[in-house]
């Protein structure tokens, strides 16, 4: 596994290969990331993982500062998998020319779910994915369904500019059913137990929603109940179609999307 600290060494190392699988991450590597790496390793002849905490996608400086960082340990974990050929760990200036806000604009109809609550977040994500794709020039990019709206928007955006396939991969959960996330490292044991109770409730809600006439009305009562029961702030709890993310009232090809805060830590999931 070769560590690449800038795009010059990256293009030298990757130059000879034309079947590259790319797994972009912000580090604090967990089994969710490793599942993307396994997939890339099965499909592509070379796999590159990036570790870059992109400041442009944080809509709060405080959130950026407290985001977990653990590069040394990440490199150890990645090396142990024997499935990663290259790790790209760039500095800000290697990726971006300036600290200016991204010029990317979201369509009005995309300003839903996380885009509604985290202003500028996806603009930052699309900007960094544009830059990283241009640097890495991968054949395929592997991303998790866990961040479904991110996957949806990145797919749509990169399709216009690159001949790269964006592959959505299934959500990896812990034994407690909580979707793995780097942000889980910020949670106390008690909060993780709460997160587990919440996701188990939502798994039940997913079963019950089948027979509900107005599915989003049902979710809005569930939202009130959960907020009261667990004393949490839920940003959204909505039933949407997976193909276009429009509000849905049919079971087929639709999922529950949720974002909530547990002790100041923002968690998202979809079921
Ligand atoms: P992050 O490091 O959080 O930016 O995530 C990097 C990539 O890993 C993104 O494509 C995420 O969707 C994906 N990912 C994060 N958590 C999970 C998970 N629990 N299961 C599958 N993929 C995940």
mmCIF file of C-alpha atoms and ligand atoms in Angstrom:
data_model
loop_
_atom_site.group_PDB
_atom_site.id
_atom_site.type_symbol
_atom_site.label_atom_id
_atom_site.label_comp_id
_atom_site.label_asym_id
_atom_site.label_seq_id
_atom_site.Cartn_x
_atom_site.Cartn_y
_atom_site.Cartn_z
ATOM 1 C CA UNK A 1 0.000 0.000 0.000
ATOM 2 C CA UNK A 2 1.526 3.259 -1.119
ATOM 3 C CA UNK A 3 0.822 6.544 0.674
ATOM 4 C CA UNK A 4 0.454 9.557 -1.615
ATOM 5 C CA UNK A 5 0.631 12.999 -0.056
ATOM 6 C CA UNK A 6 0.065 15.118 -3.157
ATOM 7 C CA UNK A 7 -1.418 14.976 -6.627
ATOM 8 C CA UNK A 8 1.968 14.984 -8.383
ATOM 9 C CA UNK A 9 3.000 11.722 -6.751
ATOM 10 C CA UNK A 10 -0.540 10.454 -7.240
ATOM 11 C CA UNK A 11 -0.518 10.968 -11.001
ATOM 12 C CA UNK A 12 2.940 9.372 -11.254
ATOM 13 C CA UNK A 13 1.818 6.296 -9.317
ATOM 14 C CA UNK A 14 -1.610 5.900 -10.898
ATOM 15 C CA UNK A 15 -0.534 6.831 -14.422
ATOM 16 C CA UNK A 16 0.110 3.276 -15.644
ATOM 17 C CA UNK A 17 -3.317 1.996 -14.546
ATOM 18 C CA UNK A 18 -6.649 2.450 -16.255
ATOM 19 C CA UNK A 19 -9.042 0.515 -14.049
ATOM 20 C CA UNK A 20 -9.073 2.385 -10.788
ATOM 21 C CA UNK A 21 -11.640 2.081 -8.017
ATOM 22 C CA UNK A 22 -11.860 5.108 -5.728
ATOM 23 C CA UNK A 23 -13.210 5.242 -2.169
ATOM 24 C CA UNK A 24 -13.348 8.839 -0.871
ATOM 25 C CA UNK A 25 -13.485 9.152 2.928
ATOM 26 C CA UNK A 26 -12.992 11.641 5.727
ATOM 27 C CA UNK A 27 -11.102 9.056 7.768
ATOM 28 C CA UNK A 28 -11.851 7.436 11.145
ATOM 29 C CA UNK A 29 -12.088 4.277 9.107
ATOM 30 C CA UNK A 30 -14.765 1.771 10.141
ATOM 31 C CA UNK A 31 -16.429 -1.334 8.680
ATOM 32 C CA UNK A 32 -18.696 0.853 6.534
ATOM 33 C CA UNK A 33 -15.645 2.240 4.712
ATOM 34 C CA UNK A 34 -14.079 -1.219 4.558
ATOM 35 C CA UNK A 35 -17.166 -2.594 2.799
ATOM 36 C CA UNK A 36 -16.681 -0.016 0.018
ATOM 37 C CA UNK A 37 -13.023 -1.010 -0.241
ATOM 38 C CA UNK A 38 -13.939 -4.710 -0.525
ATOM 39 C CA UNK A 39 -16.376 -3.902 -3.300
ATOM 40 C CA UNK A 40 -13.801 -1.842 -5.178
ATOM 41 C CA UNK A 41 -11.212 -4.568 -4.743
ATOM 42 C CA UNK A 42 -13.615 -7.116 -6.270
ATOM 43 C CA UNK A 43 -14.492 -4.979 -9.270
ATOM 44 C CA UNK A 44 -11.394 -2.904 -10.090
ATOM 45 C CA UNK A 45 -7.760 -3.874 -10.541
ATOM 46 C CA UNK A 46 -6.452 -1.037 -8.304
ATOM 47 C CA UNK A 47 -8.097 0.601 -5.304
ATOM 48 C CA UNK A 48 -7.317 4.058 -3.974
ATOM 49 C CA UNK A 49 -8.749 5.465 -0.746
ATOM 50 C CA UNK A 50 -8.604 9.164 0.059
ATOM 51 C CA UNK A 51 -8.608 10.581 3.552
ATOM 52 C CA UNK A 52 -9.494 14.251 3.483
ATOM 53 C CA UNK A 53 -11.662 16.132 5.953
ATOM 54 C CA UNK A 54 -13.077 18.713 3.587
ATOM 55 C CA UNK A 55 -13.628 21.980 5.474
ATOM 56 C CA UNK A 56 -15.858 23.316 2.652
ATOM 57 C CA UNK A 57 -18.606 20.838 3.431
ATOM 58 C CA UNK A 58 -18.950 21.821 7.096
ATOM 59 C CA UNK A 59 -21.530 24.486 7.666
ATOM 60 C CA UNK A 60 -20.234 25.024 11.194
ATOM 61 C CA UNK A 61 -16.593 25.613 12.200
ATOM 62 C CA UNK A 62 -17.257 23.946 15.541
ATOM 63 C CA UNK A 63 -18.496 20.803 13.801
ATOM 64 C CA UNK A 64 -15.366 20.757 11.599
ATOM 65 C CA UNK A 65 -13.087 21.152 14.620
ATOM 66 C CA UNK A 66 -14.689 18.331 16.564
ATOM 67 C CA UNK A 67 -14.865 15.896 13.615
ATOM 68 C CA UNK A 68 -12.852 12.792 14.671
ATOM 69 C CA UNK A 69 -9.315 12.532 13.253
ATOM 70 C CA UNK A 70 -7.111 9.472 13.465
ATOM 71 C CA UNK A 71 -4.868 9.281 10.391
ATOM 72 C CA UNK A 72 -2.145 7.024 11.844
ATOM 73 C CA UNK A 73 -4.646 4.449 12.964
ATOM 74 C CA UNK A 74 -6.549 4.760 9.665
ATOM 75 C CA UNK A 75 -3.396 3.968 7.687
ATOM 76 C CA UNK A 76 -2.758 0.928 9.897
ATOM 77 C CA UNK A 77 -6.293 -0.381 9.369
ATOM 78 C CA UNK A 78 -6.179 0.194 5.610
ATOM 79 C CA UNK A 79 -2.794 -1.508 5.323
ATOM 80 C CA UNK A 80 -4.062 -4.535 7.243
ATOM 81 C CA UNK A 81 -6.903 -5.127 4.767
ATOM 82 C CA UNK A 82 -4.367 -5.844 1.989
ATOM 83 C CA UNK A 83 -7.068 -4.560 -0.348
ATOM 84 C CA UNK A 84 -5.871 -0.979 -0.740
ATOM 85 C CA UNK A 85 -3.167 -0.143 -3.285
ATOM 86 C CA UNK A 86 -2.951 3.600 -2.655
ATOM 87 C CA UNK A 87 -3.989 6.035 0.070
ATOM 88 C CA UNK A 88 -4.216 9.681 -0.892
ATOM 89 C CA UNK A 89 -3.880 12.039 2.088
ATOM 90 C CA UNK A 90 -3.762 15.534 0.623
ATOM 91 C CA UNK A 91 -3.405 18.923 2.265
ATOM 92 C CA UNK A 92 -6.077 21.547 1.572
ATOM 93 C CA UNK A 93 -3.988 23.319 -1.087
ATOM 94 C CA UNK A 94 -3.436 20.132 -3.037
ATOM 95 C CA UNK A 95 -7.190 19.844 -3.599
ATOM 96 C CA UNK A 96 -8.403 23.452 -3.675
ATOM 97 C CA UNK A 97 -6.956 26.612 -5.211
ATOM 98 C CA UNK A 98 -8.733 28.947 -2.816
ATOM 99 C CA UNK A 99 -10.805 29.041 0.347
ATOM 100 C CA UNK A 100 -13.660 30.706 -1.558
ATOM 101 C CA UNK A 101 -17.136 29.280 -1.315
ATOM 102 C CA UNK A 102 -17.883 26.674 -3.997
ATOM 103 C CA UNK A 103 -19.476 27.996 -7.184
ATOM 104 C CA UNK A 104 -21.631 24.889 -7.439
ATOM 105 C CA UNK A 105 -25.324 25.676 -6.885
ATOM 106 C CA UNK A 106 -28.039 23.221 -5.886
ATOM 107 C CA UNK A 107 -31.376 23.200 -7.688
ATOM 108 C CA UNK A 108 -34.306 24.418 -5.638
ATOM 109 C CA UNK A 109 -35.891 20.970 -5.757
ATOM 110 C CA UNK A 110 -32.753 19.446 -4.223
ATOM 111 C CA UNK A 111 -32.939 21.679 -1.155
ATOM 112 C CA UNK A 112 -34.658 19.006 0.900
ATOM 113 C CA UNK A 113 -33.592 16.676 3.740
ATOM 114 C CA UNK A 114 -29.981 17.497 4.756
ATOM 115 C CA UNK A 115 -29.681 20.236 2.120
ATOM 116 C CA UNK A 116 -32.466 22.133 3.861
ATOM 117 C CA UNK A 117 -30.821 21.950 7.281
ATOM 118 C CA UNK A 118 -27.103 22.111 6.399
ATOM 119 C CA UNK A 119 -26.790 25.144 4.153
ATOM 120 C CA UNK A 120 -23.803 24.928 1.829
ATOM 121 C CA UNK A 121 -22.998 21.347 2.846
ATOM 122 C CA UNK A 122 -23.673 19.602 -0.458
ATOM 123 C CA UNK A 123 -22.167 22.473 -2.440
ATOM 124 C CA UNK A 124 -18.950 21.672 -0.525
ATOM 125 C CA UNK A 125 -19.359 17.938 -1.115
ATOM 126 C CA UNK A 126 -19.914 18.378 -4.865
ATOM 127 C CA UNK A 127 -16.969 20.745 -5.087
ATOM 128 C CA UNK A 128 -14.574 18.315 -3.379
ATOM 129 C CA UNK A 129 -15.885 15.331 -5.361
ATOM 130 C CA UNK A 130 -15.336 17.297 -8.567
ATOM 131 C CA UNK A 131 -11.744 18.118 -7.557
ATOM 132 C CA UNK A 132 -10.945 14.591 -6.300
ATOM 133 C CA UNK A 133 -12.418 12.944 -9.394
ATOM 134 C CA UNK A 134 -10.345 15.222 -11.580
ATOM 135 C CA UNK A 135 -7.189 14.321 -9.632
ATOM 136 C CA UNK A 136 -7.766 10.560 -9.263
ATOM 137 C CA UNK A 137 -9.501 9.931 -12.611
ATOM 138 C CA UNK A 138 -11.147 6.746 -11.375
ATOM 139 C CA UNK A 139 -13.169 4.277 -13.432
ATOM 140 C CA UNK A 140 -15.548 3.763 -10.545
ATOM 141 C CA UNK A 141 -16.269 5.593 -7.293
ATOM 142 C CA UNK A 142 -17.711 3.609 -4.387
ATOM 143 C CA UNK A 143 -20.005 5.444 -1.967
ATOM 144 C CA UNK A 144 -22.372 4.358 0.789
ATOM 145 C CA UNK A 145 -26.160 4.376 0.714
ATOM 146 C CA UNK A 146 -25.858 5.526 4.323
ATOM 147 C CA UNK A 147 -25.408 9.075 3.011
ATOM 148 C CA UNK A 148 -28.108 8.539 0.434
ATOM 149 C CA UNK A 149 -28.755 12.152 -0.541
ATOM 150 C CA UNK A 150 -25.007 12.687 -0.948
ATOM 151 C CA UNK A 151 -24.785 9.646 -3.237
ATOM 152 C CA UNK A 152 -27.837 10.861 -5.189
ATOM 153 C CA UNK A 153 -26.436 14.365 -5.746
ATOM 154 C CA UNK A 154 -22.847 13.262 -6.458
ATOM 155 C CA UNK A 155 -24.069 10.735 -9.044
ATOM 156 C CA UNK A 156 -26.133 13.394 -10.796
ATOM 157 C CA UNK A 157 -23.350 15.996 -10.683
ATOM 158 C CA UNK A 158 -20.414 13.838 -11.792
ATOM 159 C CA UNK A 159 -22.438 12.285 -14.619
ATOM 160 C CA UNK A 160 -22.477 15.675 -16.350
ATOM 161 C CA UNK A 161 -18.690 16.107 -16.194
ATOM 162 C CA UNK A 162 -16.942 12.727 -16.044
ATOM 163 C CA UNK A 163 -17.083 9.295 -17.510
ATOM 164 C CA UNK A 164 -16.977 7.746 -14.041
ATOM 165 C CA UNK A 165 -19.450 5.294 -12.613
ATOM 166 C CA UNK A 166 -20.660 6.092 -9.076
ATOM 167 C CA UNK A 167 -21.585 2.850 -7.307
ATOM 168 C CA UNK A 168 -23.923 2.937 -4.275
ATOM 169 C CA UNK A 169 -23.114 0.319 -1.622
ATOM 170 C CA UNK A 170 -25.280 -1.066 1.163
ATOM 171 C CA UNK A 171 -25.397 0.360 4.678
ATOM 172 C CA UNK A 172 -23.256 -1.463 7.237
ATOM 173 C CA UNK A 173 -24.752 -1.575 10.734
ATOM 174 C CA UNK A 174 -23.399 -2.635 14.090
ATOM 175 C CA UNK A 175 -24.920 -5.466 16.138
ATOM 176 C CA UNK A 176 -27.020 -2.768 17.816
ATOM 177 C CA UNK A 177 -28.458 -1.907 14.351
ATOM 178 C CA UNK A 178 -26.969 1.592 14.403
ATOM 179 C CA UNK A 179 -25.482 2.524 11.006
ATOM 180 C CA UNK A 180 -21.700 2.777 11.366
ATOM 181 C CA UNK A 181 -20.440 6.336 11.127
ATOM 182 C CA UNK A 182 -17.282 8.215 12.071
ATOM 183 C CA UNK A 183 -19.521 10.488 14.122
ATOM 184 C CA UNK A 184 -20.453 7.525 16.346
ATOM 185 C CA UNK A 185 -16.962 7.880 17.871
ATOM 186 C CA UNK A 186 -18.260 11.132 19.389
ATOM 187 C CA UNK A 187 -21.107 9.356 21.197
ATOM 188 C CA UNK A 188 -21.014 8.140 24.792
ATOM 189 C CA UNK A 189 -22.069 4.562 25.588
ATOM 190 C CA UNK A 190 -25.394 5.834 26.902
ATOM 191 C CA UNK A 191 -26.005 7.761 23.702
ATOM 192 C CA UNK A 192 -25.145 4.741 21.577
ATOM 193 C CA UNK A 193 -27.731 2.736 23.503
ATOM 194 C CA UNK A 194 -30.253 5.504 22.801
ATOM 195 C CA UNK A 195 -29.302 5.498 19.088
ATOM 196 C CA UNK A 196 -29.851 1.760 19.030
ATOM 197 C CA UNK A 197 -33.310 2.120 20.616
ATOM 198 C CA UNK A 198 -34.222 4.790 18.077
ATOM 199 C CA UNK A 199 -33.149 2.744 15.052
ATOM 200 C CA UNK A 200 -34.997 -0.327 16.377
ATOM 201 C CA UNK A 201 -38.146 1.808 16.706
ATOM 202 C CA UNK A 202 -37.679 2.976 13.137
ATOM 203 C CA UNK A 203 -37.279 -0.604 11.898
ATOM 204 C CA UNK A 204 -40.712 -1.258 13.421
ATOM 205 C CA UNK A 205 -42.108 1.931 11.930
ATOM 206 C CA UNK A 206 -40.900 0.708 8.529
ATOM 207 C CA UNK A 207 -43.014 -2.421 9.000
ATOM 208 C CA UNK A 208 -46.086 -0.506 10.170
ATOM 209 C CA UNK A 209 -45.912 2.151 7.473
ATOM 210 C CA UNK A 210 -47.030 -0.408 4.883
ATOM 211 C CA UNK A 211 -50.641 -0.245 6.072
ATOM 212 C CA UNK A 212 -50.787 3.496 6.744
ATOM 213 C CA UNK A 213 -52.898 5.539 4.360
ATOM 214 C CA UNK A 214 -50.921 8.754 4.621
ATOM 215 C CA UNK A 215 -47.336 7.662 5.220
ATOM 216 C CA UNK A 216 -45.805 11.071 5.842
ATOM 217 C CA UNK A 217 -48.596 12.046 8.225
ATOM 218 C CA UNK A 218 -47.888 8.840 10.148
ATOM 219 C CA UNK A 219 -44.179 9.735 10.270
ATOM 220 C CA UNK A 220 -44.961 13.177 11.572
ATOM 221 C CA UNK A 221 -46.763 11.677 14.603
ATOM 222 C CA UNK A 222 -43.877 9.222 15.082
ATOM 223 C CA UNK A 223 -41.480 12.181 14.943
ATOM 224 C CA UNK A 224 -43.355 13.929 17.782
ATOM 225 C CA UNK A 225 -43.447 10.700 19.826
ATOM 226 C CA UNK A 226 -39.721 10.003 19.399
ATOM 227 C CA UNK A 227 -38.770 13.578 20.262
ATOM 228 C CA UNK A 228 -40.781 13.381 23.471
ATOM 229 C CA UNK A 229 -39.749 9.844 24.423
ATOM 230 C CA UNK A 230 -36.014 10.255 23.847
ATOM 231 C CA UNK A 231 -35.764 14.028 24.406
ATOM 232 C CA UNK A 232 -34.016 14.464 21.060
ATOM 233 C CA UNK A 233 -34.259 16.975 18.266
ATOM 234 C CA UNK A 234 -35.275 15.359 14.976
ATOM 235 C CA UNK A 235 -34.609 17.529 11.914
ATOM 236 C CA UNK A 236 -36.592 15.362 9.539
ATOM 237 C CA UNK A 237 -38.336 12.006 9.425
ATOM 238 C CA UNK A 238 -39.749 11.546 5.952
ATOM 239 C CA UNK A 239 -40.801 8.867 3.500
ATOM 240 C CA UNK A 240 -39.307 9.461 0.061
ATOM 241 C CA UNK A 241 -38.801 7.716 -3.267
ATOM 242 C CA UNK A 242 -35.249 6.509 -3.758
ATOM 243 C CA UNK A 243 -35.131 7.321 -7.487
ATOM 244 C CA UNK A 244 -35.886 11.023 -7.216
ATOM 245 C CA UNK A 245 -36.149 11.731 -3.467
ATOM 246 C CA UNK A 246 -39.702 13.053 -3.859
ATOM 247 C CA UNK A 247 -42.107 12.570 -0.922
ATOM 248 C CA UNK A 248 -43.730 9.187 -1.314
ATOM 249 C CA UNK A 249 -46.945 7.506 -0.343
ATOM 250 C CA UNK A 250 -46.127 4.076 -1.777
ATOM 251 C CA UNK A 251 -43.977 1.318 -0.288
ATOM 252 C CA UNK A 252 -42.259 0.357 -3.492
ATOM 253 C CA UNK A 253 -38.794 1.933 -4.000
ATOM 254 C CA UNK A 254 -39.228 4.255 -1.020
ATOM 255 C CA UNK A 255 -37.390 4.683 2.255
ATOM 256 C CA UNK A 256 -37.621 6.456 5.577
ATOM 257 C CA UNK A 257 -35.029 9.220 5.861
ATOM 258 C CA UNK A 258 -34.043 10.583 9.248
ATOM 259 C CA UNK A 259 -31.666 13.141 10.745
ATOM 260 C CA UNK A 260 -31.475 13.886 14.443
ATOM 261 C CA UNK A 261 -29.202 15.197 17.153
ATOM 262 C CA UNK A 262 -28.001 13.120 20.093
ATOM 263 C CA UNK A 263 -26.177 15.245 22.620
ATOM 264 C CA UNK A 264 -25.035 17.677 19.914
ATOM 265 C CA UNK A 265 -23.950 14.936 17.492
ATOM 266 C CA UNK A 266 -25.884 14.881 14.215
ATOM 267 C CA UNK A 267 -26.812 11.401 12.984
ATOM 268 C CA UNK A 268 -28.473 10.418 9.720
ATOM 269 C CA UNK A 269 -29.894 7.143 8.491
ATOM 270 C CA UNK A 270 -32.301 5.669 5.970
ATOM 271 C CA UNK A 271 -34.319 2.487 6.200
HETATM 272 P P1 LIG B 1 -17.260 9.563 5.389
HETATM 273 O O1 LIG B 1 -15.879 9.198 5.792
HETATM 274 O O2 LIG B 1 -18.234 9.587 6.524
HETATM 275 O O3 LIG B 1 -17.312 10.804 4.537
HETATM 276 O O4 LIG B 1 -17.779 8.379 4.458
HETATM 277 C C1 LIG B 1 -17.056 7.960 3.350
HETATM 278 C C2 LIG B 1 -17.906 7.009 2.552
HETATM 279 O O5 LIG B 1 -18.257 5.894 3.366
HETATM 280 C C3 LIG B 1 -19.227 7.623 2.068
HETATM 281 O O6 LIG B 1 -19.497 7.189 0.752
HETATM 282 C C4 LIG B 1 -20.221 7.068 3.050
HETATM 283 O O7 LIG B 1 -21.537 6.972 2.530
HETATM 284 C C5 LIG B 1 -19.656 5.680 3.305
HETATM 285 N N1 LIG B 1 -20.160 5.157 4.569
HETATM 286 C C6 LIG B 1 -20.131 5.753 5.781
HETATM 287 N N2 LIG B 1 -20.747 4.986 6.697
HETATM 288 C C7 LIG B 1 -21.184 3.877 6.066
HETATM 289 C C8 LIG B 1 -21.902 2.696 6.455
HETATM 290 N N3 LIG B 1 -22.302 2.518 7.703
HETATM 291 N N4 LIG B 1 -22.166 1.758 5.518
HETATM 292 C C9 LIG B 1 -21.769 1.943 4.233
HETATM 293 N N5 LIG B 1 -21.087 3.016 3.792
HETATM 294 C C10 LIG B 1 -20.802 3.980 4.688
#
